[in-house]
XYZ file of C-alpha atoms in Angstrom:
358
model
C 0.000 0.000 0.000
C 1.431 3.472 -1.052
C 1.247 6.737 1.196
C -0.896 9.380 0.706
C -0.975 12.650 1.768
C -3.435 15.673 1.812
C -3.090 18.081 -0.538
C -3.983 20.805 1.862
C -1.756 20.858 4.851
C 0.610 17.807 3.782
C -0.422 15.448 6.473
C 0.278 12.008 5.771
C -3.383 9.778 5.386
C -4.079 6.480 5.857
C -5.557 4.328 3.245
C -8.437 4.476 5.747
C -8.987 7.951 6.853
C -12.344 9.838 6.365
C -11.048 12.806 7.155
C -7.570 14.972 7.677
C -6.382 14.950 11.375
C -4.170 17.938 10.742
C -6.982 19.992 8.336
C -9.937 18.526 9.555
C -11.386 18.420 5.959
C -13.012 15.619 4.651
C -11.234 13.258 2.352
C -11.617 10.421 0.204
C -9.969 7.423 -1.982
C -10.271 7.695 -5.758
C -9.445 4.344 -7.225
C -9.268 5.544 -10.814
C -6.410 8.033 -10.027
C -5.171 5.864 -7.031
C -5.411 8.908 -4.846
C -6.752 10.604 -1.691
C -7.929 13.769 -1.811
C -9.506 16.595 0.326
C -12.908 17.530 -0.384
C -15.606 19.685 0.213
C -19.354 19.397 0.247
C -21.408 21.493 -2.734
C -25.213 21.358 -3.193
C -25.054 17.288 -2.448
C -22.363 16.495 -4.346
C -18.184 16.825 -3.339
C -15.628 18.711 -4.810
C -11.521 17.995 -4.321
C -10.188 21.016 -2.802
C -7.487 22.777 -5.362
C -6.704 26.328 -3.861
C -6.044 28.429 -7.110
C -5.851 25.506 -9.495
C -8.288 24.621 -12.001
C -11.466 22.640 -10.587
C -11.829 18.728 -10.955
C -15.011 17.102 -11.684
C -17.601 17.075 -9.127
C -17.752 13.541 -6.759
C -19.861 11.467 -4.921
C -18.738 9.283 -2.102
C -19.678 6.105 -2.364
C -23.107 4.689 -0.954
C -21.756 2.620 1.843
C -19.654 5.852 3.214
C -23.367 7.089 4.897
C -23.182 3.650 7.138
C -19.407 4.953 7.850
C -18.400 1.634 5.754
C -15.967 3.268 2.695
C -14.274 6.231 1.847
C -14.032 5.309 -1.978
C -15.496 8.090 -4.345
C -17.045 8.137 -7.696
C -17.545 10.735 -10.402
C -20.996 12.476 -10.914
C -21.979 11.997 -14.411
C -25.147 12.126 -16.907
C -24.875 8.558 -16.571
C -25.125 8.414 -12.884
C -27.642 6.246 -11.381
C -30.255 8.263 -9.589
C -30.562 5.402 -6.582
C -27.689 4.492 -4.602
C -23.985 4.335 -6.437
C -21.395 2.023 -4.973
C -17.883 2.325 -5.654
C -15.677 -0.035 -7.612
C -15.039 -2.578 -4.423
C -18.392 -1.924 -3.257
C -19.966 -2.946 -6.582
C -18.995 -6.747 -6.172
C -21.201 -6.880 -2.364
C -23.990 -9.019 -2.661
C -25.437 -9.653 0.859
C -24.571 -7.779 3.700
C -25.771 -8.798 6.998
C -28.551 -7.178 9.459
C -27.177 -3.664 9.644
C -30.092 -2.717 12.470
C -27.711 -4.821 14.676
C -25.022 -3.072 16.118
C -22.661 -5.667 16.626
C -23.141 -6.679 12.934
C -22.582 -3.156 11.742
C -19.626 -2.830 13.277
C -18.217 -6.209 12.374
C -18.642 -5.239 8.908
C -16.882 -2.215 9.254
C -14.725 -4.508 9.575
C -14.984 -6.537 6.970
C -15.327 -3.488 4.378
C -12.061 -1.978 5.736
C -10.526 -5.070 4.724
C -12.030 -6.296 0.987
C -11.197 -2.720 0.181
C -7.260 -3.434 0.787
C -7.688 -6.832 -0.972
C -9.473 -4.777 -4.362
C -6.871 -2.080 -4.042
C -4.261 -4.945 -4.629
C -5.953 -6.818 -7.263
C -6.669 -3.748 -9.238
C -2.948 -2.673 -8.910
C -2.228 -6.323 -10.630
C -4.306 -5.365 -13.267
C -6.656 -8.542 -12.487
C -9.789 -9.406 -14.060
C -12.444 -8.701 -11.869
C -15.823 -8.917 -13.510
C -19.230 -7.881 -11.653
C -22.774 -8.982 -11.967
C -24.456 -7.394 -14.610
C -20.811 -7.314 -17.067
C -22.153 -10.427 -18.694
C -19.495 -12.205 -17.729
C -20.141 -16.600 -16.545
C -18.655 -15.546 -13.300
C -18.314 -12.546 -11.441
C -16.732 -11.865 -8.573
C -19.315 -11.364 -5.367
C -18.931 -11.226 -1.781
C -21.766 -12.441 0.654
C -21.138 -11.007 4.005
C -23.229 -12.964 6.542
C -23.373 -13.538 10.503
C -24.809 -16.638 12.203
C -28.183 -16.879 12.723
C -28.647 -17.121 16.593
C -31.458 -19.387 16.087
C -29.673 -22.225 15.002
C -26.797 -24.207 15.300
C -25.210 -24.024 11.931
C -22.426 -21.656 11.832
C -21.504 -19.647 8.468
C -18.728 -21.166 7.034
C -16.066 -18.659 5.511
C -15.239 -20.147 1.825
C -15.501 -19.852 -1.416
C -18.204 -21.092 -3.918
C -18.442 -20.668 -7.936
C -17.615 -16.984 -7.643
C -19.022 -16.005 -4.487
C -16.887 -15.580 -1.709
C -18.693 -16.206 1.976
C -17.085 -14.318 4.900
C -18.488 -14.932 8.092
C -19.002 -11.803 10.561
C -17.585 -14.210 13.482
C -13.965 -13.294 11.744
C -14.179 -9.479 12.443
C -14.577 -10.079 16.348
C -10.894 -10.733 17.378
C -11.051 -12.754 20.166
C -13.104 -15.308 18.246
C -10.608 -15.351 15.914
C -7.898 -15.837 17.697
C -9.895 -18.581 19.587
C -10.177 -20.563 16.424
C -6.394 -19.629 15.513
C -5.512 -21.513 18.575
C -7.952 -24.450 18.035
C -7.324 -25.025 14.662
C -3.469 -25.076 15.265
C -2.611 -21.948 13.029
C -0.182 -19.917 12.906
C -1.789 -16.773 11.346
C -5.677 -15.864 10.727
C -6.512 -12.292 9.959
C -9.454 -10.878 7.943
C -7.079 -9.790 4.988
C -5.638 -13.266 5.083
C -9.353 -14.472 4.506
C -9.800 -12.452 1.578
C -6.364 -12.975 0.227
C -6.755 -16.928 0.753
C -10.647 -17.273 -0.633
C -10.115 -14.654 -3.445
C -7.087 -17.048 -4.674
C -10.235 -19.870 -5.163
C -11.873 -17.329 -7.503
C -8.750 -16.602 -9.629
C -7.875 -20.380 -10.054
C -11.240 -21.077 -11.903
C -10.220 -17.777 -13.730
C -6.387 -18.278 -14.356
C -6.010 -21.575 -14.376
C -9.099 -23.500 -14.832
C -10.357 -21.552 -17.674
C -6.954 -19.654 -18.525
C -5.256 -22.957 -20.083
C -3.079 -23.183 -16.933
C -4.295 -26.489 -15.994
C -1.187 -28.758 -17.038
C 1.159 -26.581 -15.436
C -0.904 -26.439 -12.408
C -0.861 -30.229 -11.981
C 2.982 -30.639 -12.279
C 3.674 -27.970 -9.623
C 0.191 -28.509 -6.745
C -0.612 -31.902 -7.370
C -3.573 -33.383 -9.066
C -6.991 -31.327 -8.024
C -9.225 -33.381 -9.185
C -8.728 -35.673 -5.702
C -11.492 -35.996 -3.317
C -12.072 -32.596 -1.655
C -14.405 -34.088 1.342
C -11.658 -37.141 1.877
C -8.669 -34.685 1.952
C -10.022 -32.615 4.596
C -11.304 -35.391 6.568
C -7.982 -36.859 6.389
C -6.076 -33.768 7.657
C -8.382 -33.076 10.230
C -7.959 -36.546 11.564
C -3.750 -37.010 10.586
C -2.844 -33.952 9.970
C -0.390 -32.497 7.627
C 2.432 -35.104 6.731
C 5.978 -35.273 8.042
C 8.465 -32.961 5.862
C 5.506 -30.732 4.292
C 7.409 -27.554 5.270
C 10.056 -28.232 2.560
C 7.209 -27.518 -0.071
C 4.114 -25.905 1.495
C 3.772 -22.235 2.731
C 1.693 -23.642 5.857
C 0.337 -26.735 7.454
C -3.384 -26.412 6.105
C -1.568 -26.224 2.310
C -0.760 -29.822 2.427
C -4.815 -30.725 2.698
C -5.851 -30.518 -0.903
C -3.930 -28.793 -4.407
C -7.369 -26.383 -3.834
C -5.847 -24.950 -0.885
C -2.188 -25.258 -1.851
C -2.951 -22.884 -4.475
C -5.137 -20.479 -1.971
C -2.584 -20.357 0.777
C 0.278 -19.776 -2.231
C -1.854 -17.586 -3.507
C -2.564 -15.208 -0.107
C 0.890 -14.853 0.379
C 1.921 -13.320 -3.294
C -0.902 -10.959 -2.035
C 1.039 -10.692 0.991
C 3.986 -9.714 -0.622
C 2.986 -7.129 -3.179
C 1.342 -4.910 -0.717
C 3.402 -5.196 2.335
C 6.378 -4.352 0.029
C 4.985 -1.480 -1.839
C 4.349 -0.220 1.779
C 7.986 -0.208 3.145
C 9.226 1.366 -0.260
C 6.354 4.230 0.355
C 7.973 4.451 3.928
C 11.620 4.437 2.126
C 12.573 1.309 4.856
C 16.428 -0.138 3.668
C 17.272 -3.127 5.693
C 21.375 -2.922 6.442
C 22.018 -4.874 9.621
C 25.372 -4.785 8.635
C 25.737 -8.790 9.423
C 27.580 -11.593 7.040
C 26.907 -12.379 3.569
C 24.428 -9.529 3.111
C 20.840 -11.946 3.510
C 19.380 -9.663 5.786
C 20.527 -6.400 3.480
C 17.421 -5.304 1.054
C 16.962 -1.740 -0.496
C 13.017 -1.305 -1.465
C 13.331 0.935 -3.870
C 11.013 -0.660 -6.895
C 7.812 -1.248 -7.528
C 6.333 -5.069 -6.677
C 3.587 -4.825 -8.674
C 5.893 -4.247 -11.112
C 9.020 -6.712 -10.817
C 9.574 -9.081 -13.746
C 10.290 -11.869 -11.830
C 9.838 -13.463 -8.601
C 14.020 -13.267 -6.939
C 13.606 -9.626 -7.183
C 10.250 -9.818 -4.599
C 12.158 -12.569 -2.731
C 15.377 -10.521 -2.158
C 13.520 -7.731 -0.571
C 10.606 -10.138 1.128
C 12.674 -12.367 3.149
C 15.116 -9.196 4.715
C 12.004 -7.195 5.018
C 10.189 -10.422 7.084
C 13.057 -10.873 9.484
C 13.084 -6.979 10.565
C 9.478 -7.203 10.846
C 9.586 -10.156 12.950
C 12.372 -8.810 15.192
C 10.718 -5.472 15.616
C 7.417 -7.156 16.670
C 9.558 -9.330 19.893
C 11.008 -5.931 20.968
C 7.503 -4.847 21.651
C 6.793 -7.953 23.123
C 4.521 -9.474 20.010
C 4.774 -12.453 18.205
C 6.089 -12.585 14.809
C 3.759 -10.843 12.342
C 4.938 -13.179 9.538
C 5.407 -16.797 11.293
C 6.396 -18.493 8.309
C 9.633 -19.713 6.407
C 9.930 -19.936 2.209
C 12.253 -22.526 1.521
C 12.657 -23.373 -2.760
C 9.460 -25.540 -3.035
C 7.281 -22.676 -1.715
C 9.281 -20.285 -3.703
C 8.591 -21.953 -6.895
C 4.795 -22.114 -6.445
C 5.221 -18.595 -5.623
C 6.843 -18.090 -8.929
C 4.096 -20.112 -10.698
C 1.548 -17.454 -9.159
C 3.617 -14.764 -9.908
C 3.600 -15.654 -13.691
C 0.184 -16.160 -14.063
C -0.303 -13.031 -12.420
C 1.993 -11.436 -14.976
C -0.024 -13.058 -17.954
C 2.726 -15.849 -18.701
C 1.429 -19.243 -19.167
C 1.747 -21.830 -16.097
């Protein structure tokens, strides 16, 4: 994720603000221009604030930034919808949950906060991402839905023929971490749900129907295996000795299906954690033996021909963010290791990614 910074007093915002801290004005995301501007109200509509420049087009904040849910905006046009207009990440919602709730509305603050990261990196990887209504045989669409307290059947966070299911119980922390623990993971964050379910969607899309299949096969394994008996299995065994020499993570041994997803989370991983610490200029120089911890950030991931570049900087970049989170007396923010089988997966992704065949 890049920095931005308001154009009126220089103060640096967050992908997330709604308004200036320094200023106090107003500001938004435009995903088009992949800025953040400050902006004013006019006669129900916004305009960015230029000082003596020329004026930009008027706006309109997305519909979801009235339930304090985005901060994307859209341009006013003759072709503007006269009912509510969602922005390009809030376009692919399908089902939100009982917003008369309080709990739920603030869970999916949540929730919103984080599918908007996940679209800002898939649009900055130039990935397809079709809606309903583009004619395409499967958009994208998220269904955002808590449990119903009248029953025992919990949602189930997955992914399903395009739609991706994220259950409310994952924006209340302490559950989370509650199932972290029982399920034996190491990591489990909303982002990592999006990053993980959305990789389900792009296999159908890359691989699946992309002519990617082959290649897909020789490097995951054969997905055409029993989905129901592989997770049985490593629910009941669990993962098999030595899978750390070629999975990212334990629950990546369970089925090619979620090799790919948990592969496919942590390119997602990558791109945007290390466009961050070249925004924040971070150059890792512990000035230790043969240089592996040394890495200058100084290009752009979503950019880099090949995977060693994003490995170079990644792994340096992991171990100061790891060390930095025990001096504060955290555990490590990235509790994983990527020896040459994960890194070739990775590479596989990374191809695909950049339109080369698999």
């Amino acid at each position: 994720m890049k920095l931005f910074q308001c154009q009126c007093c220089g103060q640096v915002l967050h992908f997330e603000n709604t308004a200036c801290l320094r200023c106090g004005r107003a500001v938004g995301y435009l995903p088009d221009q992949d800025r953040m501007v400050a902006v004013e109200p006019d006669g129900g509509v916004w305009h960015v604030v230029t000082g003596q420049g020329a004026p930009e087009p008027p706006l309109r904040f997305c519909h979801n930034w009235e339930l304090s849910a985005c901060n994307w905006m859209v341009p006013v046009g003759p072709e503007s919808p006269a009912g509510p207009e969602y922005c390009p990440a809030c376009r692919h919602n399908r089902t939100v949950p009982d917003l008369s709730d309080p709990d739920n509305h603030a869970r999916w603050q949540k929730i919103e906060a984080a599918k908007r990261r996940l679209i800002y990196t898939l649009r900055h990887l130039g990935l397809p991402m079709p809606v309903v209504g583009d004619g395409h045989p499967e958009p994208l669409v998220f269904d955002f839905l808590a449990d119903d307290p009248g029953s025992v059947q919990r949602v189930l966070t997955g992914h399903s023929d395009g739609v991706v299911t994220i259950s409310l119980t994952e924006a209340d922390d302490s559950e989370r971490e509650q199932m972290r623990e029982q399920m034996g993971e190491a990591y489990r964050t909303l982002l990592g749900h999006f990053r993980h379910e959305v990789g389900h969607y792009y296999w159908d899309i890359l691989v699946r129907d992309g002519g990617a299949l082959d290649g897909f096969r020789a490097m995951f394994g054969d997905e055409s295996a029993d989905y129901a008996a592989a997770l049985q299995r490593h629910y009941a065994a669990g993962p098999p000795p030595g899978w750390a020499a070629s999975h990212v993570s334990s629950y990546a041994t369970m089925h090619p299906w979620e090799d790919w997803a948990e592969t496919w989370a942590h390119y997602l991983h990558m791109v945007d954690t290390l466009e961050t610490a070249g925004a924040l200029g971070i150059r890792i120089d512990p000035s230790l033996d043969a240089g592996e911890l040394s890495a200058r950030i100084d290009f752009d991931p979503y950019g880099a021909g090949d995977l060693a570049r994003l490995i170079g900087a990644w792994m340096p970049l992991t171990v100061a963010l790891n060390v930095l989170n025990r001096s504060m007396g955290q555990a490590d923010g990235y509790p994983f290791v990527l020896p040459q089988g994960v890194q070739d997966k990775l590479g596989f992704v990374h191809d695909l990614v950049r339109g080369r065949s698999g």
